[in-house]
Short mmCIF file of N, CA and C and ligand atoms in Angstrom, two decimals:
data_model
loop_
_atom_site.label_atom_id
_atom_site.label_comp_id
_atom_site.label_asym_id
_atom_site.label_seq_id
_atom_site.Cartn_x
_atom_site.Cartn_y
_atom_site.Cartn_z
N MET A 1 92.48 99.14 95.08
CA MET A 1 92.67 99.27 96.26
C MET A 1 93.66 100.48 96.49
N ALA A 2 93.61 101.19 96.83
CA ALA A 2 94.33 102.13 97.02
C ALA A 2 95.70 102.02 97.65
N THR A 3 96.78 102.24 97.45
CA THR A 3 98.31 102.61 97.49
C THR A 3 98.32 102.77 98.85
N LYS A 4 99.14 102.36 99.82
CA LYS A 4 99.59 103.22 101.09
C LYS A 4 101.09 102.82 101.57
N ILE A 5 101.66 103.72 102.53
CA ILE A 5 102.92 103.30 102.45
C ILE A 5 102.74 102.87 104.46
N THR A 6 103.91 101.94 103.80
CA THR A 6 104.43 101.29 105.10
C THR A 6 104.83 101.63 106.47
N GLU A 7 104.80 101.51 108.10
CA GLU A 7 106.29 102.27 108.57
C GLU A 7 107.71 102.26 108.36
N GLU A 8 108.19 101.40 107.11
CA GLU A 8 109.26 101.05 106.43
C GLU A 8 109.37 101.96 105.64
N CYS A 9 108.75 103.18 105.68
CA CYS A 9 109.46 103.53 104.76
C CYS A 9 110.73 104.82 105.66
N ILE A 10 111.62 105.31 104.30
CA ILE A 10 112.45 106.05 105.02
C ILE A 10 112.67 107.11 104.96
N ASN A 11 111.28 107.84 105.06
CA ASN A 11 111.52 108.98 104.08
C ASN A 11 112.91 110.05 103.36
N CYS A 12 112.91 108.87 102.32
CA CYS A 12 113.51 110.13 100.72
C CYS A 12 112.73 110.22 100.06
N GLY A 13 111.37 110.97 99.74
CA GLY A 13 111.14 111.48 99.16
C GLY A 13 110.70 111.29 97.54
N ALA A 14 111.45 110.15 96.82
CA ALA A 14 111.51 109.49 95.84
C ALA A 14 109.76 109.62 95.08
N CYS A 15 108.98 109.22 96.24
CA CYS A 15 108.05 108.69 95.41
C CYS A 15 106.87 109.42 94.86
N GLU A 16 106.93 110.87 95.88
CA GLU A 16 106.34 111.85 96.00
C GLU A 16 105.84 113.07 94.39
N PRO A 17 107.43 113.15 94.06
CA PRO A 17 106.84 113.93 92.35
C PRO A 17 106.28 112.73 91.50
N GLU A 18 106.77 111.42 91.67
CA GLU A 18 106.31 110.51 90.89
C GLU A 18 104.92 110.45 90.89
N CYS A 19 103.95 110.62 91.78
CA CYS A 19 102.41 110.97 91.58
C CYS A 19 101.79 111.51 90.74
N PRO A 20 101.01 110.84 89.90
CA PRO A 20 100.37 112.30 88.58
C PRO A 20 99.23 112.60 89.66
N ASN A 21 98.95 111.85 91.07
CA ASN A 21 97.59 112.69 91.39
C ASN A 21 98.02 113.50 92.48
N THR A 22 98.98 114.14 92.95
CA THR A 22 99.25 114.88 94.06
C THR A 22 99.02 113.92 95.26
N ALA A 23 98.95 112.69 95.12
CA ALA A 23 98.18 111.98 96.77
C ALA A 23 99.45 111.68 97.71
N ILE A 24 100.52 112.14 97.61
CA ILE A 24 101.72 112.16 98.70
C ILE A 24 102.19 112.65 99.14
N TYR A 25 102.49 112.87 100.92
CA TYR A 25 102.71 113.43 101.33
C TYR A 25 103.66 113.00 102.52
N SER A 26 104.76 114.59 102.65
CA SER A 26 106.31 114.03 103.40
C SER A 26 105.56 114.38 104.77
N SER A 27 105.47 113.78 105.59
CA SER A 27 105.53 114.19 107.10
C SER A 27 105.31 114.53 107.51
N GLY A 28 103.79 114.99 108.36
CA GLY A 28 103.34 116.49 108.71
C GLY A 28 102.95 117.65 107.71
N THR A 29 102.92 117.42 106.26
CA THR A 29 102.68 118.21 105.92
C THR A 29 100.94 118.32 105.96
N ALA A 30 100.03 119.05 105.36
CA ALA A 30 98.94 119.45 105.99
C ALA A 30 98.51 118.82 104.25
N TYR A 31 97.22 118.35 103.60
CA TYR A 31 97.22 118.11 102.25
C TYR A 31 95.22 118.83 101.70
N GLU A 32 95.66 118.45 100.50
CA GLU A 32 94.58 119.50 99.94
C GLU A 32 93.47 118.06 99.24
N LEU A 33 92.54 118.70 98.92
CA LEU A 33 91.60 117.18 98.09
C LEU A 33 90.74 118.61 98.14
N ASN A 34 89.91 118.55 96.64
CA ASN A 34 88.90 119.02 96.97
C ASN A 34 88.76 120.76 97.21
N GLY A 35 89.99 121.88 97.10
CA GLY A 35 89.81 122.95 97.50
C GLY A 35 90.08 123.15 98.79
N LYS A 36 89.89 121.24 99.61
CA LYS A 36 89.99 121.80 101.31
C LYS A 36 91.01 121.44 101.96
N THR A 37 91.82 122.12 102.67
CA THR A 37 93.06 121.63 103.17
C THR A 37 92.69 120.75 105.03
N SER A 38 93.60 119.65 105.02
CA SER A 38 93.68 118.60 105.75
C SER A 38 94.55 118.48 106.45
N ASP A 39 94.78 118.35 108.08
CA ASP A 39 95.64 117.43 108.25
C ASP A 39 96.60 116.62 108.09
N ALA A 40 98.13 116.44 108.31
CA ALA A 40 98.59 115.26 107.88
C ALA A 40 98.43 113.89 108.23
N LEU A 41 98.39 113.31 107.48
CA LEU A 41 97.37 111.62 108.22
C LEU A 41 98.58 110.88 108.46
N SER A 42 99.39 111.50 108.63
CA SER A 42 100.88 110.68 109.29
C SER A 42 102.32 111.65 109.81
N ASN A 43 102.70 111.71 111.11
CA ASN A 43 103.38 112.94 111.32
C ASN A 43 104.99 112.10 111.46
N ASP A 44 105.26 111.13 110.94
CA ASP A 44 106.53 109.90 111.32
C ASP A 44 106.82 109.63 109.98
N PHE A 45 105.92 109.07 108.74
CA PHE A 45 106.98 109.23 107.53
C PHE A 45 105.53 109.88 106.34
N TYR A 46 106.48 109.08 104.58
CA TYR A 46 104.93 110.09 104.00
C TYR A 46 103.96 109.09 104.28
N TYR A 47 103.11 109.80 103.65
CA TYR A 47 101.78 109.02 103.33
C TYR A 47 101.01 109.42 102.49
N ILE A 48 99.77 108.59 101.90
CA ILE A 48 99.29 108.65 100.72
C ILE A 48 97.46 108.95 100.96
N VAL A 49 97.55 110.05 100.85
CA VAL A 49 95.95 110.52 100.98
C VAL A 49 94.73 109.63 100.05
N PRO A 50 94.39 108.71 100.44
CA PRO A 50 93.57 107.60 99.62
C PRO A 50 92.84 108.33 98.45
N GLU A 51 92.12 108.54 98.69
CA GLU A 51 90.76 109.38 98.31
C GLU A 51 91.19 110.47 97.04
N LYS A 52 92.62 109.94 96.54
CA LYS A 52 93.52 110.61 95.27
C LYS A 52 94.22 109.93 94.59
N CYS A 53 94.48 108.42 95.71
CA CYS A 53 95.44 107.49 94.67
C CYS A 53 94.62 106.81 93.76
N THR A 54 94.71 106.49 93.13
CA THR A 54 93.89 105.78 91.78
C THR A 54 95.01 104.40 91.10
N GLU A 55 95.99 104.27 91.76
CA GLU A 55 96.98 102.97 91.76
C GLU A 55 97.38 103.69 90.27
N CYS A 56 97.59 104.39 89.74
CA CYS A 56 98.26 105.02 88.75
C CYS A 56 97.12 105.24 87.25
N VAL A 57 96.30 103.85 88.07
CA VAL A 57 95.32 104.20 86.54
C VAL A 57 94.74 104.56 85.97
N GLY A 58 94.77 104.65 84.19
CA GLY A 58 94.66 106.04 83.19
C GLY A 58 95.91 106.81 83.17
N SER A 59 97.15 106.39 83.92
CA SER A 59 98.01 107.27 83.36
C SER A 59 99.28 106.08 83.68
N PHE A 60 99.50 105.39 84.50
CA PHE A 60 100.80 104.83 83.97
C PHE A 60 100.58 102.98 83.90
N ASP A 61 101.12 102.06 83.68
CA ASP A 61 100.95 100.77 83.84
C ASP A 61 100.81 100.29 85.31
N GLN A 62 102.00 101.00 86.31
CA GLN A 62 102.14 100.43 87.56
C GLN A 62 102.05 101.08 88.45
N GLU A 63 101.69 100.83 89.36
CA GLU A 63 102.14 102.24 90.60
C GLU A 63 103.29 102.64 90.25
N GLN A 64 103.28 104.07 90.55
CA GLN A 64 104.56 105.26 90.09
C GLN A 64 105.64 104.57 91.62
N CYS A 65 104.58 105.12 92.12
CA CYS A 65 105.00 104.97 93.81
C CYS A 65 106.22 104.19 94.24
N ALA A 66 105.44 102.43 93.87
CA ALA A 66 105.78 101.28 94.09
C ALA A 66 106.91 101.05 93.17
N ALA A 67 106.84 101.92 92.19
CA ALA A 67 107.99 101.34 91.45
C ALA A 67 109.07 102.30 91.74
N VAL A 68 109.02 103.07 92.11
CA VAL A 68 110.20 104.00 92.39
C VAL A 68 110.81 103.91 94.21
N CYS A 69 110.35 103.85 94.95
CA CYS A 69 110.57 103.05 96.44
C CYS A 69 111.17 102.20 96.68
N PRO A 70 112.73 102.76 97.24
CA PRO A 70 113.67 101.41 96.96
C PRO A 70 113.51 100.48 97.95
N VAL A 71 112.58 100.85 99.16
CA VAL A 71 112.75 99.89 100.49
C VAL A 71 111.33 98.56 100.34
N ASP A 72 110.59 99.22 99.01
CA ASP A 72 108.85 98.56 99.14
C ASP A 72 108.00 98.59 99.77
N CYS A 73 108.14 99.82 100.26
CA CYS A 73 107.08 100.03 101.60
C CYS A 73 105.84 100.70 100.75
N CYS A 74 105.27 101.11 99.41
CA CYS A 74 104.19 101.44 99.11
C CYS A 74 103.46 99.73 98.49
N VAL A 75 102.63 99.70 99.25
CA VAL A 75 101.97 98.41 99.24
C VAL A 75 100.64 98.62 98.90
N PRO A 76 99.61 97.87 98.44
CA PRO A 76 98.11 98.04 97.60
C PRO A 76 97.56 97.95 99.73
N ASP A 77 96.42 98.53 99.95
CA ASP A 77 95.65 98.76 101.00
C ASP A 77 94.61 98.06 100.84
N PRO A 78 94.90 96.83 101.97
CA PRO A 78 93.42 95.27 101.79
C PRO A 78 92.73 96.01 102.52
N ASP A 79 92.50 96.84 103.05
CA ASP A 79 91.50 97.55 103.50
C ASP A 79 90.18 99.13 102.50
N ARG A 80 91.06 98.88 101.75
CA ARG A 80 90.72 99.81 100.72
C ARG A 80 90.43 99.43 98.96
N THR A 81 89.55 98.27 99.04
CA THR A 81 89.13 97.93 97.30
C THR A 81 89.03 98.54 96.13
N GLU A 82 89.10 98.86 95.47
CA GLU A 82 88.65 99.40 94.44
C GLU A 82 88.55 98.57 93.10
N THR A 83 87.82 98.69 92.08
CA THR A 83 87.87 98.03 90.81
C THR A 83 88.44 99.50 89.94
N GLU A 84 88.86 98.53 88.82
CA GLU A 84 89.64 99.61 87.65
C GLU A 84 88.25 101.16 87.28
N ASP A 85 87.03 100.15 87.25
CA ASP A 85 85.87 101.36 87.16
C ASP A 85 85.83 102.00 87.68
N GLN A 86 85.95 101.98 89.21
CA GLN A 86 86.24 103.00 89.95
C GLN A 86 87.54 103.87 90.04
N LEU A 87 88.44 103.01 89.84
CA LEU A 87 89.76 104.07 89.62
C LEU A 87 89.55 104.87 88.70
N ILE A 88 89.66 104.44 87.50
CA ILE A 88 89.35 105.26 86.39
C ILE A 88 88.39 106.64 85.99
N ALA A 89 87.29 106.28 87.08
CA ALA A 89 86.26 107.37 87.41
C ALA A 89 87.00 108.18 88.51
N LYS A 90 87.46 107.90 89.40
CA LYS A 90 87.76 108.81 90.45
C LYS A 90 89.20 109.40 90.03
N ALA A 91 90.29 109.23 88.63
CA ALA A 91 91.23 109.25 88.43
C ALA A 91 90.38 110.93 87.32
N LYS A 92 88.81 110.63 86.11
CA LYS A 92 88.30 111.75 85.65
C LYS A 92 88.06 112.90 86.80
N LYS A 93 87.78 112.36 87.77
CA LYS A 93 86.80 113.35 89.16
C LYS A 93 88.48 114.66 89.45
N LEU A 94 89.08 113.25 89.28
CA LEU A 94 90.27 114.57 89.71
C LEU A 94 90.94 115.48 88.68
N HIS A 95 90.95 114.83 88.13
CA HIS A 95 91.38 115.66 86.54
C HIS A 95 90.23 116.12 85.70
N ALA A 96 89.09 116.37 85.81
CA ALA A 96 88.13 117.34 84.79
C ALA A 96 88.59 117.36 83.83
N ASP A 97 89.98 118.45 83.64
CA ASP A 97 90.79 119.10 82.38
C ASP A 97 90.67 118.34 81.55
N LYS A 98 90.96 116.71 81.84
CA LYS A 98 92.05 116.20 81.27
C LYS A 98 91.35 115.25 79.90
N THR A 99 91.85 114.69 78.93
CA THR A 99 91.35 113.01 78.53
C THR A 99 91.98 112.13 78.54
N PHE A 100 91.46 110.92 79.05
CA PHE A 100 92.08 109.99 79.65
C PHE A 100 91.99 109.05 78.28
N ALA A 101 93.24 108.37 77.71
CA ALA A 101 93.13 107.35 76.49
C ALA A 101 92.63 105.92 77.47
N ASP A 102 91.97 105.61 76.61
CA ASP A 102 91.36 104.15 76.68
C ASP A 102 92.42 102.99 77.33
N LEU A 103 91.18 102.81 78.33
CA LEU A 103 92.62 101.45 78.77
C LEU A 103 93.02 100.67 78.14
N SER A 104 94.53 100.41 78.64
CA SER A 104 95.05 99.00 78.41
C SER A 104 96.41 99.17 79.03
N SER A 105 97.12 97.79 78.49
CA SER A 105 98.00 98.25 79.39
C SER A 105 99.30 99.03 79.41
N ALA A 106 99.01 99.59 78.80
CA ALA A 106 99.95 100.55 78.49
C ALA A 106 99.61 102.17 79.75
N ASN A 107 98.06 101.93 80.35
CA ASN A 107 98.12 102.59 81.42
C ASN A 107 97.06 102.01 82.50
N SER A 108 96.64 100.80 82.41
CA SER A 108 96.36 100.24 83.99
C SER A 108 97.15 98.85 84.64
N HIS A 109 97.26 98.82 85.30
CA HIS A 109 97.42 97.28 85.91
C HIS A 109 96.86 96.56 86.12
N PHE A 110 95.46 96.17 85.66
CA PHE A 110 94.59 95.36 85.84
C PHE A 110 95.30 94.48 84.35
N ARG A 111 95.58 95.35 83.43
CA ARG A 111 95.26 95.02 81.39
C ARG A 111 96.54 94.51 81.23
N LYS A 112 97.34 94.28 82.69
CA LYS A 112 98.68 93.91 82.20
C LYS A 112 98.57 92.18 82.31
S1 LIG B 201 99.94 104.37 93.63
FE1 LIG B 201 99.76 106.17 91.41
S2 LIG B 201 98.55 107.10 92.23
FE2 LIG B 201 98.48 105.85 93.46
S3 LIG B 201 99.82 107.13 95.33
FE3 LIG B 201 101.01 105.77 94.42
S4 LIG B 201 101.81 106.78 92.52
FE4 LIG B 201 99.72 107.96 93.04
S1 LIG B 202 110.09 106.26 97.92
FE1 LIG B 202 109.52 105.10 99.73
S2 LIG B 202 111.20 105.24 101.36
FE2 LIG B 202 111.40 107.31 100.36
S3 LIG B 202 109.48 108.31 100.80
FE3 LIG B 202 108.20 107.00 99.30
S4 LIG B 202 107.83 105.55 100.39
FE4 LIG B 202 109.29 106.28 102.13
#
């Protein structure tokens, strides 16, 4: 399931550069997906574009935004449940030019 940022966010910005998919944007900033620019999903705090969030599967062993967030407000979104297969497929689609290593405990929180 995609990660979401809750209203507890203090707008520190620590998460944004950590995302392997550029899925995190500051409040009020338009986001890009498949070459299309869309309005911000939040005007109050940082937000995650669900279509770009892979729970870091394929890149890291845990959600990098959650790992650095000082107030633990990057949490799984229960309304957007996704399997590991769906998430790695999403990662490969987002990064068509990249070769991903086989999934293991080093690059998928599902394997830990
Ligand atoms: S879980 Fe990973 S892919 Fe999703 S927004 Fe956080 S850092 Fe980005
Ligand atoms: S690290 Fe946490 S508090 Fe800081 S901007 Fe990201 S979600 Fe908000």
